[in-house]
PDB file of C-alpha atoms in Angstrom:
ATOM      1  CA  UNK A 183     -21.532  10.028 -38.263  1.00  0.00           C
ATOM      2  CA  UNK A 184     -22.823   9.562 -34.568  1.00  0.00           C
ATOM      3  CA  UNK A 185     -22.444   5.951 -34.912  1.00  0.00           C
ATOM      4  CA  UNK A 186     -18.376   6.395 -36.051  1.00  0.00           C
ATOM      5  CA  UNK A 187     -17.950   8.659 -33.119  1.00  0.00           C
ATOM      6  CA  UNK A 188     -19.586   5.728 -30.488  1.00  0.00           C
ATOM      7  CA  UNK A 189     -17.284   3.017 -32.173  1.00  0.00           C
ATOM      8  CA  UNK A 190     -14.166   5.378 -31.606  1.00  0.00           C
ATOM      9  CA  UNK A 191     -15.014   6.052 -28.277  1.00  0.00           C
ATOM     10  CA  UNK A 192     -15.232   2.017 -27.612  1.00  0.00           C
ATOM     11  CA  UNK A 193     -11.914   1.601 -29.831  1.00  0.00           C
ATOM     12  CA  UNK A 194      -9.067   3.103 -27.482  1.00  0.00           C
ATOM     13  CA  UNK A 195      -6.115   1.398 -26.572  1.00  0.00           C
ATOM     14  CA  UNK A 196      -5.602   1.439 -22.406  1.00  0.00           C
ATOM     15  CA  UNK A 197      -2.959   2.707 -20.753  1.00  0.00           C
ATOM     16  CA  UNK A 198      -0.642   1.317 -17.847  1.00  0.00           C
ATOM     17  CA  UNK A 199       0.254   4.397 -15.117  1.00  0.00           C
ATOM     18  CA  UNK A 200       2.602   3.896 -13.116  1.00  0.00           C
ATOM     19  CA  UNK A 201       3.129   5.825  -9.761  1.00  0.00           C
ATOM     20  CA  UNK A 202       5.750   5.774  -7.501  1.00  0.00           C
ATOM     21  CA  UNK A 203       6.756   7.465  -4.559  1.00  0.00           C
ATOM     22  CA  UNK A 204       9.110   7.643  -0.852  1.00  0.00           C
ATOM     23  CA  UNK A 205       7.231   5.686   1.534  1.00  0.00           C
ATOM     24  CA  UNK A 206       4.512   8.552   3.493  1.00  0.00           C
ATOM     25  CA  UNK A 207       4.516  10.557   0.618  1.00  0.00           C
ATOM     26  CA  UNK A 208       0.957  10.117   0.134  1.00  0.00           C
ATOM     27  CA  UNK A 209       0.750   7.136  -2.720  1.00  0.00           C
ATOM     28  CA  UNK A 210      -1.689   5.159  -1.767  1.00  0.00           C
ATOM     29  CA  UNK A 211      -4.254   7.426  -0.674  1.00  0.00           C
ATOM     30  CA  UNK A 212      -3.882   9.075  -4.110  1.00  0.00           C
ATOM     31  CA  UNK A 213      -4.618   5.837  -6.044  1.00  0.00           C
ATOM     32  CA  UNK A 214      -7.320   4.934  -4.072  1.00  0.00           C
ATOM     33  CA  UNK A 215      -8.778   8.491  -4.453  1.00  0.00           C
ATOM     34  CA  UNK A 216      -8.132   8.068  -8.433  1.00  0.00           C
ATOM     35  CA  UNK A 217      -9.913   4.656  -8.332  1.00  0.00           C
ATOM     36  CA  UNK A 218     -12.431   5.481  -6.658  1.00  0.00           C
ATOM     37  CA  UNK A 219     -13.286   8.550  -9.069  1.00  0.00           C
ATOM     38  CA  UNK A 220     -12.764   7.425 -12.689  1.00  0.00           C
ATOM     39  CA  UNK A 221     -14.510   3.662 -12.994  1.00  0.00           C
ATOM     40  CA  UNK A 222     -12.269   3.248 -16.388  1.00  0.00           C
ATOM     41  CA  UNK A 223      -9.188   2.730 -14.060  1.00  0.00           C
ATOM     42  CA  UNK A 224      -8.749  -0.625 -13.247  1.00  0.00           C
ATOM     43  CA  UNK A 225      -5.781  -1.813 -10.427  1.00  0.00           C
ATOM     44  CA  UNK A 226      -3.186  -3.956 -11.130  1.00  0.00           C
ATOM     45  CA  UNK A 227      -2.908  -7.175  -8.795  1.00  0.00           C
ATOM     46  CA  UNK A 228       0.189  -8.708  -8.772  1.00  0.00           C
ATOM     47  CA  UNK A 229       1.166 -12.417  -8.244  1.00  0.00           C
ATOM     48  CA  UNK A 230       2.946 -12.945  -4.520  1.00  0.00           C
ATOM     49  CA  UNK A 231       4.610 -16.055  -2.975  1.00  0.00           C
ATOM     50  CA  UNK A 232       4.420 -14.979   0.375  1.00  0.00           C
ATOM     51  CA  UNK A 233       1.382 -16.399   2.284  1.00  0.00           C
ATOM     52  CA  UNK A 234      -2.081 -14.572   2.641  1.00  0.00           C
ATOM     53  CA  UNK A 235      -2.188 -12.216   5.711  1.00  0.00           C
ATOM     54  CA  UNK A 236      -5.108 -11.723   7.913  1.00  0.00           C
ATOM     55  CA  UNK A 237      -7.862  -9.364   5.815  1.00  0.00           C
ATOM     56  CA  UNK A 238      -5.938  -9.978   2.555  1.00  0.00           C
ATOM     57  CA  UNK A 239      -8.417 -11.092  -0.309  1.00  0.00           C
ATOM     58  CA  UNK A 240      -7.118 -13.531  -3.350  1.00  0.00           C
ATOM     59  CA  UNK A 241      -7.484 -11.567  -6.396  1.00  0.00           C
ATOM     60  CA  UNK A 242      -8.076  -8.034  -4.482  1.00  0.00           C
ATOM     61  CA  UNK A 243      -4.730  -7.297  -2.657  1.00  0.00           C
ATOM     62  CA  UNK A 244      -2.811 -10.539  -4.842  1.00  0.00           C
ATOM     63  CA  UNK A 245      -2.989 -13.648  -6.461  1.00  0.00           C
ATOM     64  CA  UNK A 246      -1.270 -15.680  -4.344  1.00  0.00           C
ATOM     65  CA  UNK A 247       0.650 -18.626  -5.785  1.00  0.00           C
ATOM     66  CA  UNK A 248       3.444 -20.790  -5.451  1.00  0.00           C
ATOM     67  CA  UNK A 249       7.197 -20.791  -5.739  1.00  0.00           C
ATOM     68  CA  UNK A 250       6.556 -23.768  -8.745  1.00  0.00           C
ATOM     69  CA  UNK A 251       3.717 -21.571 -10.129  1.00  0.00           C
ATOM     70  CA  UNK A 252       6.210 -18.674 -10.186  1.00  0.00           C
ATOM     71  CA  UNK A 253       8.500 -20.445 -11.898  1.00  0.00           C
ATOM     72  CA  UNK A 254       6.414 -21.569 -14.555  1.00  0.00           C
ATOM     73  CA  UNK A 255       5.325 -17.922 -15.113  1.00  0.00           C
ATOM     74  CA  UNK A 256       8.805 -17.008 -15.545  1.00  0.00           C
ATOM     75  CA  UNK A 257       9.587 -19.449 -18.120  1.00  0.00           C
ATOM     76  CA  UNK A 258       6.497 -18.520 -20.063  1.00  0.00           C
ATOM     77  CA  UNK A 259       7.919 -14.894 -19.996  1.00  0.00           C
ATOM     78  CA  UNK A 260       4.365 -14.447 -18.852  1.00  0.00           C
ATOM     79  CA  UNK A 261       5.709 -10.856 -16.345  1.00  0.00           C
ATOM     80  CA  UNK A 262       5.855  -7.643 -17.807  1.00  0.00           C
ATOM     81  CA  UNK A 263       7.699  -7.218 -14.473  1.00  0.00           C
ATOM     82  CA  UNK A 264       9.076  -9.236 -11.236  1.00  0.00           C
ATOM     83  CA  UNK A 265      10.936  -8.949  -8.556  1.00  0.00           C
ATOM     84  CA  UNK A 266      12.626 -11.077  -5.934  1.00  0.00           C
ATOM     85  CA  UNK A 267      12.185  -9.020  -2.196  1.00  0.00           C
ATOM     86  CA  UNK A 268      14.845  -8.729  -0.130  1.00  0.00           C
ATOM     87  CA  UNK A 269      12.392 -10.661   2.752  1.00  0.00           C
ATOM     88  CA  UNK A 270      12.501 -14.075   0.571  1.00  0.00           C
ATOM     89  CA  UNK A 271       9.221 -13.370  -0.935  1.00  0.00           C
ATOM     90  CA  UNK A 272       8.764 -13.152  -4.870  1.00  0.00           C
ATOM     91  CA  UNK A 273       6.324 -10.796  -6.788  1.00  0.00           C
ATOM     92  CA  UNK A 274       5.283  -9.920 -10.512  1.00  0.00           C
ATOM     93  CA  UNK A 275       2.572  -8.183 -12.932  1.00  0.00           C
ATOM     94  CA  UNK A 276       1.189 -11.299 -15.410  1.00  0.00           C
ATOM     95  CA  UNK A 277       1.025  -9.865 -18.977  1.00  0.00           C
ATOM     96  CA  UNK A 278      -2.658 -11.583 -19.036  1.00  0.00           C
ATOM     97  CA  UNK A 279      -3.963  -9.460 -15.856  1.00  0.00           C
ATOM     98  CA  UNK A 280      -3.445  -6.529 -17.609  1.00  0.00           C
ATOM     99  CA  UNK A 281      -3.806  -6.983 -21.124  1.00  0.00           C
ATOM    100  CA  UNK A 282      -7.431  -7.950 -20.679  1.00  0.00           C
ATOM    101  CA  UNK A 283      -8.191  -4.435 -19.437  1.00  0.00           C
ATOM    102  CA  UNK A 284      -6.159  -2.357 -21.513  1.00  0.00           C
ATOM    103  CA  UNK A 285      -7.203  -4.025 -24.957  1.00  0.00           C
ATOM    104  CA  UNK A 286     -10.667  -3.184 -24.268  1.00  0.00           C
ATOM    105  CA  UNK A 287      -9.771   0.737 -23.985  1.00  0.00           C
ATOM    106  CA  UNK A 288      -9.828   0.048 -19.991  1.00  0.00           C
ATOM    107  CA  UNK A 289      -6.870   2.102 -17.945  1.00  0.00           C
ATOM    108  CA  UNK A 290      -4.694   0.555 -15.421  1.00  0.00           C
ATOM    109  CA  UNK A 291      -2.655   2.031 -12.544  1.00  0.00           C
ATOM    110  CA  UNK A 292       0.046   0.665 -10.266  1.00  0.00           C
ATOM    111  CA  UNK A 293       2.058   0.722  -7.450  1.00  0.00           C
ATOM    112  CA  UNK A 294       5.730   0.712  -8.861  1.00  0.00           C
ATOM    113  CA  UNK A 295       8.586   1.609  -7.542  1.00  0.00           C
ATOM    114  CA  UNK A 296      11.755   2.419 -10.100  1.00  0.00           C
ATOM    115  CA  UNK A 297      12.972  -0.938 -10.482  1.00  0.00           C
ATOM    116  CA  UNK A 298       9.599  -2.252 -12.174  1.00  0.00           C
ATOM    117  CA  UNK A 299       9.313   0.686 -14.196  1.00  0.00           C
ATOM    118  CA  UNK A 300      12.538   0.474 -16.121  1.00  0.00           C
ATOM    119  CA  UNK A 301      11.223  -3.897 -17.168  1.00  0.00           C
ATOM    120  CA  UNK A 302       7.844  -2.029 -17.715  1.00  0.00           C
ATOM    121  CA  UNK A 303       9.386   0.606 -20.101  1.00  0.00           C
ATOM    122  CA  UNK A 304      11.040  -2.455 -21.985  1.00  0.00           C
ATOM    123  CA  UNK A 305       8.191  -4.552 -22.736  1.00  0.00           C
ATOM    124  CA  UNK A 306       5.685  -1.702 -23.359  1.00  0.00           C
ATOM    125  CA  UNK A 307       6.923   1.671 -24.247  1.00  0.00           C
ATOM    126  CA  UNK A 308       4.216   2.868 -25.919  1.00  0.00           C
ATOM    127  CA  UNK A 309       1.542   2.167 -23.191  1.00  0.00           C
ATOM    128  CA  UNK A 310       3.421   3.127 -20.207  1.00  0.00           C
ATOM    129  CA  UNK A 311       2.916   6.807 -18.641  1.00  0.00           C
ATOM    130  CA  UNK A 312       4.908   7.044 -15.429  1.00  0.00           C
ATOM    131  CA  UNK A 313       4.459   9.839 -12.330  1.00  0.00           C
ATOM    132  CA  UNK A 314       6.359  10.480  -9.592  1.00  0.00           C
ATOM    133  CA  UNK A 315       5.219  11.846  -5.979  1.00  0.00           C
ATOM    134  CA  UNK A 316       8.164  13.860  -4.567  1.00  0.00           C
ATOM    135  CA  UNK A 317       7.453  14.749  -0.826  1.00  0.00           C
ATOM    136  CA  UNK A 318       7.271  18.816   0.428  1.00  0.00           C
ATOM    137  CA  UNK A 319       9.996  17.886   2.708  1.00  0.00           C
ATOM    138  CA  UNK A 320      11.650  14.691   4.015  1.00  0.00           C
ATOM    139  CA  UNK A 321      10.703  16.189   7.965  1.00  0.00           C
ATOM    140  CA  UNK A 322       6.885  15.667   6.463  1.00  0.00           C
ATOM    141  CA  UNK A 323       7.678  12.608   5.123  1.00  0.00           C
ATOM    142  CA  UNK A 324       9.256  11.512   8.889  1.00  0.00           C
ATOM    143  CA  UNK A 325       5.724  13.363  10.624  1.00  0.00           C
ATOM    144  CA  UNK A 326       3.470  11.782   7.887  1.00  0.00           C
ATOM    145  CA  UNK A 327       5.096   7.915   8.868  1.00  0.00           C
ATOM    146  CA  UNK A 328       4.748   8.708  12.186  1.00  0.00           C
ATOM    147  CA  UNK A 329       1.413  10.095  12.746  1.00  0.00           C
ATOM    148  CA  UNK A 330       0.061   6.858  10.506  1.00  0.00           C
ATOM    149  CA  UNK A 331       0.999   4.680  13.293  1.00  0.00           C
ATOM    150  CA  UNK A 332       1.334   1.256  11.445  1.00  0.00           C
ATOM    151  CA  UNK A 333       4.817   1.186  11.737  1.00  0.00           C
ATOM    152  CA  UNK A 334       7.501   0.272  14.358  1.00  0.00           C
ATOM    153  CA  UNK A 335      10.408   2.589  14.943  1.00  0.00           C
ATOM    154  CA  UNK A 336      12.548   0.158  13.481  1.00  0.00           C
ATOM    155  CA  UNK A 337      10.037   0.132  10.192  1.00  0.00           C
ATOM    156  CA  UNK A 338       9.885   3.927  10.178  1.00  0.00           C
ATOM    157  CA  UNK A 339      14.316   4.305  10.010  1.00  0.00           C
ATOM    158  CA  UNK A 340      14.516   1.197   7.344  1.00  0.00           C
ATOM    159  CA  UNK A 341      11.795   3.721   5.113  1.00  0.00           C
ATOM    160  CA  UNK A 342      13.539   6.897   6.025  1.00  0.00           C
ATOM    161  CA  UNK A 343      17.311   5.150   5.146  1.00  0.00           C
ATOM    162  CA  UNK A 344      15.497   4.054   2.123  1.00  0.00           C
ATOM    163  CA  UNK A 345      14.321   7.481   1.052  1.00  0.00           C
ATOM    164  CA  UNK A 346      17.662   9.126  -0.817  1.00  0.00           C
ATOM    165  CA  UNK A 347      17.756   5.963  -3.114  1.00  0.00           C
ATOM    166  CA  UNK A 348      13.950   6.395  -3.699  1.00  0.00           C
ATOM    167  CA  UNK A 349      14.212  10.379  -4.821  1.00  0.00           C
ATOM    168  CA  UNK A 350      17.631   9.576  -7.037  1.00  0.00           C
ATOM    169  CA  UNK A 351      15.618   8.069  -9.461  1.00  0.00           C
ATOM    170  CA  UNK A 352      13.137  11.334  -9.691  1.00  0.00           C
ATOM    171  CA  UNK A 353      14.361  11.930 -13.861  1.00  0.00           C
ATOM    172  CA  UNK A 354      13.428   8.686 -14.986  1.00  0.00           C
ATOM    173  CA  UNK A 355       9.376   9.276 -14.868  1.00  0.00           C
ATOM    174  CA  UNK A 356       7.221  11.019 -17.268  1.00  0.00           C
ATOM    175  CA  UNK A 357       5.378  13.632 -14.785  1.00  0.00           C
ATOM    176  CA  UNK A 358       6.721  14.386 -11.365  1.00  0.00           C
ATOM    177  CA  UNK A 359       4.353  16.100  -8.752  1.00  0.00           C
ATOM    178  CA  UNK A 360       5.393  17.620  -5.194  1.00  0.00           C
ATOM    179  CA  UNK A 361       2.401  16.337  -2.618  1.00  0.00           C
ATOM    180  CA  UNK A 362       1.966  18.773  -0.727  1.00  0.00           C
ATOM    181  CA  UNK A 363      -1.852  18.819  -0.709  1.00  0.00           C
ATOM    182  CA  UNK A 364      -3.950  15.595  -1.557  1.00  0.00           C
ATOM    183  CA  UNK A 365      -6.606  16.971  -3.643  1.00  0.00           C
ATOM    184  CA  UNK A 366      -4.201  19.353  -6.034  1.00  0.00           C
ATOM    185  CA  UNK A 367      -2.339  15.889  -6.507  1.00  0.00           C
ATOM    186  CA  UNK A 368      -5.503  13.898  -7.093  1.00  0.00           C
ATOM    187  CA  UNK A 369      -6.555  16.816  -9.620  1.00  0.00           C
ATOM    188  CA  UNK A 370      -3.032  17.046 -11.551  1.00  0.00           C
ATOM    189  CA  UNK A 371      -3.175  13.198 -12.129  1.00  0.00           C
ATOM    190  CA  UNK A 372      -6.832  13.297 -13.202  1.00  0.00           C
ATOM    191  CA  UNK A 373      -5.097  15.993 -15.415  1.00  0.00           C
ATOM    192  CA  UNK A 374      -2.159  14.095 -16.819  1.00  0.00           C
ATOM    193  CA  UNK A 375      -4.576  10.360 -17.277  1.00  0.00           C
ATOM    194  CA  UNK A 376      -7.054  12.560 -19.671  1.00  0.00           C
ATOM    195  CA  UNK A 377      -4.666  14.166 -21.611  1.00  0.00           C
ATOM    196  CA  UNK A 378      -2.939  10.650 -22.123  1.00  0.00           C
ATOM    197  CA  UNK A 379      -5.955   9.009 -22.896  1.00  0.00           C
ATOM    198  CA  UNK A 380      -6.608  11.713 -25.802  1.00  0.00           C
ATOM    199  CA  UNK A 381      -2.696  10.675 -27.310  1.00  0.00           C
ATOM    200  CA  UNK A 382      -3.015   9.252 -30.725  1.00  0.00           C
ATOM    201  CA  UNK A 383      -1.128   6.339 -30.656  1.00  0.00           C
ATOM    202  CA  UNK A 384      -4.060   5.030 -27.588  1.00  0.00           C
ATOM    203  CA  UNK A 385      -6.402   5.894 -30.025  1.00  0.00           C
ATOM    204  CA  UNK A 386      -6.564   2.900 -32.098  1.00  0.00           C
ATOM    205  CA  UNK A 387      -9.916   3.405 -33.759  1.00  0.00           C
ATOM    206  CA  UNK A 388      -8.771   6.854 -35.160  1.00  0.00           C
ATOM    207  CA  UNK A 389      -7.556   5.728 -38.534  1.00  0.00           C
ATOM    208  CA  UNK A 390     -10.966   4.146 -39.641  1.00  0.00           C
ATOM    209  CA  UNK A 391     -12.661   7.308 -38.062  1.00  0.00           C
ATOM    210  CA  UNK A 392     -10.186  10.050 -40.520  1.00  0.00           C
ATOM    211  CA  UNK A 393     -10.919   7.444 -43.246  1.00  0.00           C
ATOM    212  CA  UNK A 394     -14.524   7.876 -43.242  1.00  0.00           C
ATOM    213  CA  UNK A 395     -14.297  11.608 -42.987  1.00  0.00           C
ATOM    214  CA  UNK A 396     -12.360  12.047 -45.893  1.00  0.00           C
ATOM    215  CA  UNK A 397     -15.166   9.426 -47.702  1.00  0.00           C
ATOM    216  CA  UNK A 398     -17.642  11.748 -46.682  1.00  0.00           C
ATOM    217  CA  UNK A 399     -15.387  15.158 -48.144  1.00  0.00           C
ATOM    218  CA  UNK A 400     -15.092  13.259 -51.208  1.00  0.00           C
ATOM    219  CA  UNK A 401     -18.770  12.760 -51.657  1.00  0.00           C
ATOM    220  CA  UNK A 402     -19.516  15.692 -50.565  1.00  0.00           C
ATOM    221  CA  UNK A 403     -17.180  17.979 -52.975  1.00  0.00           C
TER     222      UNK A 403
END
């Protein structure tokens, strides 16, 4: 029986969370926080057009490729998502990239905003758990941008114009979470991740596992 319950824990299906969030709500210190804790989470690196920039590492922050590569991609439906930015630049998640870390029981988080979720949702319903940072207020939000200090004024008003259009799209996610301290958030998406991971249809080595328990009823009665 101990040896069923080691193959079960090996044969899980991944999952692919998705968070997304207003710009200085808090996102991206929350995923690193999350990968830094649990080493079965895995980040997704996306595919870019737009050239390296200084400190950026290929395969760490993107894959970098080109316009012809991109289009290749596309035609091979190889995305489960892409986008064309507004800045001329193209992105996308490769179906490979992730599918090699969630078909060996491996979890995978990303940066998403509401437009990738909805192609995400299409091409993988089953795997896809979505959460959604709201902000306490949208004066922290404008502090929280500020204090940061990586961003021009001009930067700052394009996020804060940007914000209502974020928020309207709240009811489309699976979990939604007001950050409005770090470590609560950290510890309510530790929260929702485990009791995914326990969800029967991610648990793809179940059914020989209930098989061989009733084997062993049968013998025994």
């Amino acid at each position: 029986m101990a040896d069923v319950i080691d193959v079960l824990r090996k044969t899980r299906k991944g999952a692919m969370f998705i968070v997304e969030a207003p710009s200085g709500t808090g996102k991206s210190t929350v995923i690193k926080e999350l990968l830094k804790r649990d080493s079965n989470l895995k980040f997704s690196v996306s595919v870019t057009t737009r050239a390296k920039r200084e400190g950026e590492q290929e395969g760490v922050d993107y894959y970098y490729i080109t316009d012809e590569q991109y289009n290749e991609y596309l035609a091979q439906d190889a995305f489960y998502e892409y986008v064309d930015s507004q800045y001329g630049s193209r992105y996308g998640t490769l179906r490979s990239e992730v599918d090699s870390f969630i078909n060996v029981g491996q979890d995978v988080i990303f940066d998403m905003d509401w437009v990738g979720v909805r192609q995400m949702r299409q091409k993988a319903p089953d795997d896809v758990v979505t959460i959604y940072l709201l902000p306490p207020s949208v004066k922290e939000v404008h502090r929280r941008l500020i204090n940061r200090g990586t961003d021009s004024k001009e930067v700052i008003d394009k996020r804060m114009n940007m914000i209502v259009e974020k928020i309207e799209h709240w009811n489309e996610f699976d979990y939604v979470i007001v950050n409005e301290n770090v470590e609560d958030t950290i510890y309510k998406v530790q929260k929702i991740i485990s009791c995914e991971r326990m969800k029967r249809v991610r648990q793809v080595g179940l059914p020989a596992f209930v098989d061989s328990l009733i084997k062993e009823a049968k013998e025994v009665l």
